[in-house]
XYZ file of C-alpha atoms in Angstrom:
393
model
C -80.130 -17.521 -113.762
C -83.599 -16.376 -114.782
C -86.057 -18.936 -113.463
C -89.798 -19.365 -113.988
C -90.997 -21.511 -111.090
C -94.482 -22.995 -111.502
C -96.211 -24.506 -108.460
C -99.975 -25.199 -108.762
C -100.676 -25.303 -105.017
C -100.174 -23.030 -102.013
C -96.451 -22.246 -101.923
C -95.208 -22.498 -98.343
C -98.029 -24.730 -97.080
C -97.101 -27.973 -95.250
C -95.926 -30.878 -97.386
C -94.683 -30.254 -100.902
C -95.555 -26.574 -100.474
C -92.808 -26.310 -97.854
C -90.325 -28.122 -100.098
C -91.050 -25.872 -103.073
C -90.927 -22.723 -100.907
C -87.438 -23.628 -99.700
C -86.290 -24.148 -103.268
C -87.453 -20.645 -104.219
C -85.995 -19.128 -101.052
C -82.637 -20.808 -101.674
C -82.498 -19.648 -105.285
C -83.338 -16.078 -104.288
C -80.679 -15.989 -101.566
C -78.121 -17.173 -104.113
C -78.994 -14.129 -106.194
C -80.961 -15.766 -108.987
C -83.877 -13.972 -110.657
C -87.017 -15.963 -109.820
C -90.581 -15.457 -111.031
C -92.983 -17.667 -109.077
C -96.338 -18.684 -110.501
C -98.283 -20.335 -107.682
C -101.927 -20.967 -106.891
C -101.391 -18.887 -103.745
C -98.642 -17.888 -101.310
C -98.893 -19.336 -97.798
C -95.568 -17.971 -96.536
C -93.834 -14.697 -97.463
C -91.051 -14.922 -100.012
C -87.773 -12.967 -100.055
C -87.803 -9.472 -101.480
C -87.133 -9.426 -105.187
C -89.027 -12.626 -106.034
C -91.752 -11.802 -108.536
C -95.062 -13.524 -107.847
C -98.140 -14.342 -109.904
C -100.971 -16.015 -107.968
C -103.364 -17.975 -110.172
C -106.041 -18.967 -107.657
C -106.177 -15.815 -105.564
C -108.727 -13.022 -106.005
C -108.407 -9.756 -104.041
C -106.058 -11.420 -101.590
C -108.331 -14.401 -100.937
C -107.407 -17.920 -101.960
C -109.830 -19.894 -104.132
C -109.816 -23.577 -103.072
C -109.064 -26.021 -105.891
C -112.195 -27.983 -105.048
C -114.400 -24.933 -105.609
C -113.818 -25.030 -109.357
C -112.643 -28.648 -109.587
C -109.049 -29.802 -109.210
C -108.476 -30.599 -112.887
C -109.910 -27.244 -113.947
C -107.796 -25.453 -111.319
C -104.619 -27.170 -112.535
C -105.480 -26.385 -116.153
C -106.092 -22.704 -115.344
C -102.796 -22.476 -113.457
C -100.955 -24.100 -116.359
C -102.596 -21.669 -118.791
C -101.454 -18.647 -116.771
C -97.920 -19.984 -116.355
C -97.757 -20.761 -120.086
C -98.627 -17.155 -120.905
C -95.664 -15.967 -118.853
C -93.331 -18.593 -120.320
C -94.391 -17.521 -123.820
C -92.978 -14.046 -123.214
C -89.505 -15.589 -123.009
C -86.608 -14.128 -121.074
C -85.989 -17.211 -118.907
C -83.054 -19.615 -118.768
C -85.088 -22.421 -117.237
C -88.683 -23.265 -116.364
C -89.118 -25.380 -113.227
C -92.431 -27.244 -113.112
C -94.087 -29.049 -110.233
C -96.941 -31.525 -110.788
C -99.640 -31.305 -112.084
C -100.512 -29.554 -115.359
C -101.680 -30.410 -118.882
C -98.304 -29.442 -120.359
C -98.996 -25.993 -121.836
C -96.223 -24.282 -119.874
C -93.659 -26.873 -120.914
C -94.810 -26.561 -124.520
C -94.593 -22.753 -124.491
C -91.061 -22.893 -123.051
C -90.000 -25.559 -125.527
C -91.109 -23.426 -128.470
C -88.819 -20.640 -127.244
C -85.810 -22.872 -126.670
C -86.043 -22.607 -122.876
C -84.903 -25.572 -120.793
C -87.707 -27.219 -118.809
C -87.139 -29.271 -115.654
C -89.960 -31.253 -114.117
C -89.872 -31.960 -110.369
C -90.392 -35.622 -109.386
C -91.222 -35.477 -105.665
C -91.973 -39.208 -105.799
C -91.072 -42.141 -107.994
C -92.505 -42.522 -111.493
C -96.278 -42.294 -111.063
C -97.141 -45.684 -112.551
C -94.474 -47.351 -110.420
C -95.750 -45.622 -107.285
C -99.339 -46.604 -107.940
C -98.465 -50.247 -108.532
C -96.273 -50.528 -105.454
C -98.883 -48.932 -103.209
C -101.748 -50.937 -104.722
C -99.835 -54.181 -104.195
C -99.148 -53.253 -100.575
C -102.763 -52.308 -99.894
C -103.905 -55.599 -101.432
C -101.386 -57.614 -99.424
C -102.742 -56.050 -96.242
C -106.350 -56.668 -97.262
C -107.211 -52.967 -97.183
C -108.718 -52.534 -100.670
C -111.582 -50.068 -100.619
C -110.686 -48.736 -97.181
C -107.467 -46.812 -97.913
C -107.480 -43.926 -100.381
C -104.394 -41.699 -100.604
C -102.630 -39.430 -103.071
C -101.036 -42.595 -104.454
C -104.315 -44.139 -105.542
C -104.443 -44.557 -109.337
C -106.011 -41.666 -111.252
C -106.031 -41.875 -115.053
C -106.588 -38.146 -115.549
C -103.633 -37.281 -113.366
C -101.404 -39.711 -115.253
C -102.441 -38.076 -118.534
C -101.353 -34.668 -117.197
C -98.094 -36.079 -115.855
C -97.246 -37.571 -119.235
C -97.943 -34.246 -120.953
C -95.307 -32.542 -118.790
C -92.797 -35.396 -118.988
C -92.977 -35.588 -122.771
C -92.127 -31.898 -123.167
C -89.590 -31.563 -120.352
C -85.889 -31.322 -121.058
C -85.146 -33.271 -117.884
C -86.668 -34.782 -114.750
C -85.445 -33.649 -111.311
C -84.995 -36.721 -109.090
C -84.292 -36.085 -105.373
C -82.926 -39.595 -104.786
C -81.358 -42.478 -106.668
C -84.470 -44.571 -105.983
C -86.601 -41.994 -107.817
C -84.062 -41.663 -110.626
C -84.021 -45.415 -111.176
C -87.814 -45.565 -111.434
C -87.711 -43.089 -114.333
C -84.827 -44.822 -116.072
C -86.677 -48.125 -115.758
C -89.681 -46.438 -117.388
C -87.568 -45.640 -120.455
C -86.158 -42.175 -119.772
C -82.636 -41.572 -121.083
C -79.952 -41.275 -118.418
C -79.115 -37.678 -119.329
C -82.761 -36.655 -118.899
C -82.794 -37.680 -115.228
C -80.941 -35.127 -113.098
C -80.142 -35.789 -109.439
C -80.763 -32.998 -106.957
C -81.696 -33.099 -103.277
C -83.993 -31.668 -100.663
C -82.921 -30.278 -97.297
C -83.789 -29.094 -93.807
C -83.849 -25.754 -92.061
C -81.697 -25.638 -88.889
C -83.517 -24.661 -85.720
C -82.260 -23.362 -82.421
C -81.930 -26.774 -80.760
C -78.352 -27.969 -80.348
C -77.738 -31.558 -81.422
C -75.690 -33.863 -79.214
C -74.202 -37.221 -80.242
C -75.702 -40.196 -78.467
C -73.709 -41.597 -75.577
C -71.817 -44.898 -75.581
C -73.125 -45.616 -72.079
C -75.495 -48.576 -71.775
C -79.142 -47.509 -72.128
C -82.444 -48.715 -73.533
C -82.856 -47.922 -77.229
C -85.288 -45.137 -78.115
C -86.800 -45.434 -81.603
C -89.168 -43.070 -83.393
C -91.344 -43.139 -86.520
C -92.458 -39.839 -88.030
C -94.911 -39.709 -90.912
C -98.428 -40.420 -92.075
C -99.646 -43.781 -90.854
C -100.397 -45.474 -94.189
C -99.311 -48.687 -95.955
C -96.882 -46.815 -98.246
C -94.756 -45.625 -95.338
C -94.275 -49.152 -94.019
C -95.093 -48.590 -90.350
C -96.270 -52.221 -90.190
C -92.768 -53.354 -91.128
C -91.253 -51.082 -88.480
C -93.565 -52.533 -85.838
C -92.844 -56.113 -86.884
C -89.088 -55.544 -86.656
C -89.364 -53.643 -83.385
C -91.530 -56.237 -81.621
C -89.127 -59.016 -82.643
C -86.068 -57.079 -81.519
C -84.231 -57.242 -78.204
C -84.680 -53.464 -78.062
C -88.421 -53.806 -77.422
C -87.823 -55.463 -74.040
C -86.660 -52.263 -72.343
C -86.721 -49.630 -75.068
C -89.487 -47.459 -76.478
C -90.859 -46.951 -79.975
C -92.696 -43.646 -80.412
C -95.059 -43.298 -83.374
C -95.727 -39.718 -84.487
C -98.188 -38.832 -87.230
C -101.811 -38.936 -88.266
C -103.078 -42.480 -88.908
C -105.456 -43.623 -91.623
C -108.324 -45.234 -89.635
C -108.452 -48.591 -91.446
C -104.675 -48.939 -91.263
C -104.637 -48.018 -87.580
C -107.290 -50.661 -86.901
C -105.192 -53.267 -88.720
C -102.190 -52.420 -86.522
C -104.153 -52.085 -83.271
C -102.610 -55.089 -81.508
C -99.069 -54.089 -82.441
C -99.631 -50.451 -81.491
C -100.971 -51.583 -78.110
C -97.666 -53.228 -77.113
C -96.300 -51.712 -73.864
C -93.089 -50.546 -75.579
C -94.991 -48.608 -78.274
C -96.195 -45.050 -77.683
C -98.626 -43.537 -80.207
C -98.519 -39.732 -80.176
C -100.511 -38.803 -83.271
C -99.874 -35.542 -85.107
C -97.332 -33.284 -83.418
C -95.545 -30.012 -84.118
C -92.666 -31.137 -81.866
C -90.880 -33.324 -84.399
C -87.453 -31.793 -83.810
C -87.742 -32.424 -80.062
C -88.869 -36.007 -80.663
C -85.907 -36.668 -82.949
C -83.515 -35.101 -80.461
C -84.900 -37.396 -77.754
C -84.578 -40.562 -79.869
C -81.629 -42.745 -80.817
C -82.897 -44.067 -84.157
C -85.460 -43.151 -86.798
C -87.384 -46.058 -88.318
C -88.758 -45.425 -91.819
C -89.171 -48.669 -93.817
C -91.106 -46.938 -96.591
C -91.814 -48.857 -99.791
C -92.074 -45.761 -102.023
C -90.867 -42.207 -101.446
C -89.192 -39.235 -103.036
C -86.740 -38.075 -100.387
C -88.313 -37.927 -96.934
C -87.438 -34.640 -95.229
C -87.545 -36.325 -91.827
C -84.402 -38.271 -92.768
C -82.568 -34.938 -93.115
C -84.049 -33.613 -89.866
C -83.151 -36.786 -87.981
C -79.479 -36.575 -88.916
C -79.399 -32.930 -87.859
C -80.518 -34.024 -84.390
C -78.063 -36.926 -84.197
C -80.879 -39.466 -84.565
C -79.556 -42.374 -86.622
C -81.745 -43.295 -89.621
C -82.587 -46.991 -89.991
C -84.453 -46.591 -93.254
C -85.263 -48.335 -96.500
C -83.481 -47.569 -99.741
C -86.846 -46.185 -100.935
C -86.771 -43.426 -98.299
C -84.472 -41.221 -100.372
C -82.262 -40.534 -97.359
C -79.111 -38.592 -98.198
C -76.501 -40.565 -96.257
C -73.795 -43.185 -96.590
C -74.776 -46.670 -95.520
C -72.927 -47.642 -92.365
C -71.713 -44.094 -91.723
C -74.620 -41.818 -90.757
C -77.196 -44.612 -90.711
C -78.186 -47.989 -92.104
C -80.190 -48.875 -95.210
C -82.344 -51.945 -95.786
C -84.311 -52.967 -98.863
C -88.070 -52.277 -98.799
C -90.045 -54.977 -96.932
C -86.877 -56.587 -95.523
C -87.968 -56.922 -91.897
C -85.075 -59.255 -91.046
C -82.518 -56.634 -92.111
C -84.226 -53.897 -90.094
C -84.421 -56.264 -87.113
C -80.670 -56.912 -87.383
C -79.981 -53.166 -87.469
C -82.112 -52.586 -84.374
C -80.405 -55.392 -82.474
C -76.962 -54.138 -83.522
C -77.499 -50.618 -82.186
C -79.357 -51.825 -79.111
C -76.362 -53.860 -77.970
C -73.508 -51.819 -79.494
C -73.785 -48.280 -78.173
C -70.336 -47.380 -79.511
C -71.564 -47.932 -83.082
C -74.684 -45.905 -82.304
C -72.562 -43.086 -80.889
C -70.259 -43.114 -83.922
C -73.142 -42.932 -86.395
C -74.884 -40.237 -84.375
C -71.771 -38.048 -84.410
C -71.295 -38.672 -88.144
C -74.900 -37.648 -88.799
C -74.390 -34.332 -87.002
C -71.149 -33.743 -88.909
C -73.120 -34.317 -92.123
C -75.401 -31.316 -91.472
C -73.742 -28.816 -93.908
C -74.529 -31.162 -96.825
C -78.167 -31.514 -95.737
C -79.354 -27.911 -95.574
C -81.613 -26.115 -98.020
C -78.585 -23.947 -98.891
C -76.783 -27.067 -100.106
C -79.926 -28.135 -101.941
C -80.100 -24.782 -103.755
C -76.535 -25.164 -104.995
C -77.340 -28.624 -106.319
C -80.535 -27.360 -107.964
C -78.658 -24.637 -109.837
C -76.238 -27.266 -111.123
C -79.215 -29.212 -112.480
C -80.564 -26.076 -114.152
C -77.228 -25.582 -115.871
C -77.159 -29.206 -117.019
C -80.703 -28.895 -118.387
C -79.807 -25.693 -120.219
C -76.834 -27.432 -121.823
C -79.013 -30.404 -122.725
C -81.630 -28.137 -124.305
C -78.918 -26.464 -126.362
C -77.316 -29.661 -127.604
C -80.411 -31.810 -128.114
C -83.205 -29.292 -128.525
C -85.474 -27.974 -125.821
C -87.893 -30.914 -125.940
C -87.199 -34.536 -125.234
C -88.687 -37.724 -126.575
C -92.108 -38.551 -125.210
C -92.204 -41.362 -122.650
């Protein structure tokens, strides 16, 4: 397929830049013709991928803040729209955030447009996070990418209204868009993935041992670390086991959790590049997030045989009770029960750990690329049968 891939940030940078880079890399290795329009390129792309950099001058990146983020996004969207207007593409793949010119230009030429949804519907995400921040008494002290921004929402709506379909990496994300009024056929399920390293995964042993739990992610209310700590400190596992917390912490949130983080069974590491090693050394991953797209650490954990004990909002690609265990967001009692189960029943832990490792082929970026192409084909069919633009929502 001929794909125009628009990403208004540094492609290949940590975070969503890494996710988007792997999508492009996977498409290219499958033999698809990809033209990337990105603010800049932080990691080399495969040979044959055409690249247009919108915020790079003479090889030097121009920071978004230098010209203003909204202006930078608008300029990127303008440049991508010019390329889309030339035609010759089967699908245009958009990442947030732009004023909608690229989607409009593609629509006018009958080109299918898919819009990435790396998180739940924006208004849903903002409300959930705001409610959590308020419940914790952290208003005015916690400001994240999920803090309400009217201008951003306006740009999101411009893309959504012109897109043929939304790409949802998990059922939780898909449901948030359907609940917001999007037709079922406009919400296409794809997935993210992980990149295998050199470390060999080994299933956890059935032999009696203290449970080793790990949390990996930004320490913020949205990720639910406070729920993980509450469940852990109430569990039998905390008597002899360890709970390692990896990730940068927002200061006000860290202060709120200070007493819980100071428990002898809890080890706070902070930011680390050794995530794979930490997962390999742990029995279970705790991620009771309240809002998420599809957390890459849930893929990485399974690859290392670390059993995910995660919320349904985590976007984990697994079968409940097979590779891991799901609980509903904020359900501390359910997470506590899962911890106690695996702390006392090592045979169940060993079975789930082995199943997680066996699941690896379905979790790679290669598998994700195959799924993404299927979504492109569905969007192209939808554009043909219903017209390239969809109803505004």
